[in-house]
């Protein structure tokens, strides 16, 4: 309450007495000397407290302590609104708005630079056919939403490149497999699985060659003939 903020002496004005009520009594009953005295003390305390808070607020404002300045000035304006407190609050409000705008511009610039770096990385990885890494970079770019230029076109190009790479890998693995190079076939298909973990064709080829490799391990020291699954 205002009574607590002003810290009026209990010997003159008990803290439990509402200053607003005292002022009302003083207005209604001009002959009430105690109420008049209490009202005068309240007015002086209010003026002194407001003046002190304004000084502290302006000092904090000068020292660039915006948080403290806002607290002091807001409290001063709450206790006794006047042109000085209104002007000081507008000044701190303008300063805080400018700080917020500068921070926003700085963040936007950093974001733009980050997008440009990621775009350059994606292009470099794409050209080197490091599609798994390019895919991760594209996911980072997607987090910026509409701020990333041509993001959908980049997605389509990468999807097409990955499809072609997987198809090439399947064919290469099949050649290895048909020549009895089962480890090479497995390695070829397994590496391509990083590009598309749920590709049904790749998973089927990998499962088949794993069965063959497991059979070879079991029959490694036997003289039995192993029949390989047909293509």
C-alpha atoms as one frame of an Amber mdcrd trajectory, in Angstrom:
protein
   0.000   0.000   0.000   0.979   3.662  -0.236   1.255   3.805   3.553   3.891
   1.061   3.534   5.782   2.547   0.575   6.021   5.914   2.253   6.997   4.340
   5.585   5.130   6.963   7.569   6.156   7.042  11.204   3.761   5.104  13.430
   3.934   7.892  15.997   2.314  10.295  13.528   0.341   7.938  11.246  -0.121
   4.256  12.143   0.648   1.974   9.194  -2.724   0.273   9.415  -4.495   3.576
   8.633  -5.200   4.077   4.938  -3.790   7.474   3.756  -6.686   7.795   1.302
  -9.132   7.703   4.197  -7.117  10.346   6.088  -7.205  12.631   3.043 -10.945
  12.136   2.679 -11.493  12.967   6.357  -9.370  16.092   6.001 -11.493  17.242
   3.054 -14.819  16.499   4.716 -13.893  17.894   8.113 -11.564  20.919   7.802
 -11.867  21.420  11.571 -10.312  18.065  12.341  -6.797  19.188  13.210  -5.407
  15.668  13.577  -6.669  14.697  10.124  -5.308  17.916   8.644  -1.896  17.281
  10.194  -1.841  13.667   9.077  -2.881  14.674   5.552  -0.089  17.252   5.457
   2.441  14.650   6.611   1.221  12.255   3.941   1.570  14.927   1.257   5.115
  15.719   2.384   6.075  12.064   2.591   4.594  11.473  -0.857   6.474  14.406
  -2.341   9.774  13.426  -0.711   9.449   9.769  -1.673   8.498  10.610  -5.244
  11.400  13.032  -5.521  13.834  10.421  -4.171  12.555   7.738  -6.540  12.806
  10.101  -9.511  16.414  10.919  -8.621  17.275   7.233  -8.251  15.517   6.465
 -11.543  17.341   9.203 -13.424  20.660   8.101 -11.935  20.024   4.512 -13.009
  18.999   5.801 -16.421  22.260   7.714 -16.720  24.230   4.626 -15.685  22.456
   2.548 -18.365  20.820   0.391 -15.683  17.521   0.204 -17.514  15.926  -2.420
 -15.286  16.447  -0.443 -12.080  15.502   2.815 -13.773  12.201   1.315 -14.875
  11.444   0.079 -11.347  12.175   3.430  -9.681  10.372   5.527 -12.265   7.332
   3.262 -12.388   7.009   3.384  -8.607   7.433   7.178  -8.551   4.763   7.541
 -11.226   2.449   5.189  -9.329   2.770   7.192  -6.091   2.436  10.638  -7.630
   2.038  10.937 -11.408   3.443  14.172 -12.844   5.078  15.547 -15.992   8.564
  14.677 -14.746   7.780  11.018 -14.067   5.788  10.758 -17.310   8.690  12.197
 -19.315  11.246   9.957 -17.606   9.119   6.863 -18.199   8.741   7.751 -21.871
  12.517   8.106 -22.127  13.173   4.680 -20.600  10.390   3.180 -22.713  11.942
   4.606 -25.893  15.355   3.325 -24.870  14.049  -0.181 -24.168  12.197  -0.212
 -27.495  15.378   0.816 -29.319  17.351  -1.908 -27.548  14.703  -4.468 -28.500
  14.752  -3.319 -32.138  18.556  -3.476 -32.295  18.500  -6.968 -30.814  15.839
  -8.005 -33.306  17.880  -6.632 -36.233  21.007  -8.343 -34.887  19.208 -11.671
 -34.547  17.745 -11.324 -38.039  21.216 -10.616 -39.452  22.715 -13.601 -37.629
  19.885 -15.780 -38.876  20.382 -14.605 -42.449  24.118 -15.287 -42.237  23.465
 -18.732 -40.788  21.083 -19.549 -43.627  23.662 -18.462 -46.204  26.307 -20.657
 -44.554  23.977 -23.665 -44.536  23.011 -23.078 -48.171  26.690 -23.015 -49.155
  27.345 -26.192 -47.150  24.368 -27.946 -48.718  25.485 -26.992 -52.222  29.019
 -28.212 -51.564  27.862 -31.531 -50.096  25.306 -32.021 -52.875  27.926 -31.460
 -55.593  30.251 -33.956 -53.894  27.364 -36.473 -53.717  27.590 -36.627 -49.938
  23.829 -36.888 -49.847  23.446 -38.145 -46.276  25.248 -35.055 -44.955  23.411
 -32.826 -47.421  20.147 -34.223 -46.080  21.074 -33.232 -42.521  22.026 -29.731
 -43.667  18.691 -29.430 -45.451  16.888 -30.369 -42.238  18.694 -27.492 -40.505
  17.589 -25.155 -43.294  13.997 -26.341 -42.965  13.950 -25.146 -39.348  14.056
 -21.556 -40.638  10.802 -22.090 -42.527   9.852 -19.563 -45.179  13.021 -17.539
 -44.559  15.010 -20.137 -46.512  14.855 -19.339 -50.246  13.849 -22.111 -52.684
  13.707 -24.705 -49.873  11.135 -26.877 -51.655  13.192 -26.927 -54.853  16.254
 -28.034 -52.866  14.193 -30.817 -51.279  13.014 -32.078 -54.675  16.521 -32.028
 -56.140  17.918 -33.926 -53.166  15.116 -36.514 -53.245  15.724 -37.129 -56.961
  19.478 -37.416 -56.436  19.005 -39.863 -53.558  16.599 -41.987 -55.632  19.158
 -42.162 -58.449  21.943 -42.985 -56.004  19.923 -45.792 -54.426  19.019 -47.222
 -57.826  22.683 -47.162 -58.841  23.609 -48.826 -55.532  21.021 -51.576 -56.041
  22.336 -52.342 -59.515  25.973 -52.274 -58.371  25.185 -54.564 -55.455  23.391
 -56.971 -57.777  26.492 -57.181 -59.981  28.622 -57.951 -56.919  26.105 -60.541
 -55.810  25.929 -62.270 -59.193  29.743 -62.505 -59.214  29.797 -64.081 -55.757
  31.124 -60.937 -54.105  28.663 -61.098 -51.251  30.537 -58.940 -48.758  30.898
 -56.208 -51.369  27.201 -56.472 -52.217  26.259 -56.233 -48.549  28.529 -53.217
 -48.005  27.166 -51.430 -51.061  23.540 -51.866 -50.049  24.206 -51.175 -46.359
  25.852 -47.807 -47.085  22.933 -46.737 -49.260  20.538 -47.539 -46.447  21.842
 -44.392 -44.694  20.168 -42.347 -47.423  16.807 -44.079 -47.127  16.505 -46.268
 -43.991  13.018 -47.514 -44.895  13.622 -48.381 -48.545  11.861 -51.736 -49.006
  13.972 -52.889 -51.970  17.257 -52.203 -50.209  16.080 -53.938 -47.057  15.056
 -57.010 -49.069  18.464 -57.206 -50.799  20.300 -56.779 -47.498  18.234 -59.489
 -45.838  18.939 -61.872 -48.723  22.701 -61.330 -48.763  22.843 -61.636 -44.965
  21.285 -65.099 -45.246  23.920 -66.063 -47.796  26.790 -64.738 -45.655  25.431
 -66.572 -42.627  25.194 -69.794 -44.639  28.774 -69.339 -45.853  29.997 -68.954
 -42.290  28.250 -72.163 -41.246  29.559 -74.147 -44.244  33.015 -72.616 -44.267
  34.741 -75.804 -43.122  32.398 -78.323 -44.712  32.465 -79.873 -48.133  28.809
 -79.291 -48.821  27.623 -77.410 -51.860  25.774 -74.175 -51.244  22.982 -73.161
 -53.591  22.516 -69.427 -53.712  19.083 -67.783 -53.975  18.103 -67.067 -57.547
  18.113 -63.489 -58.797
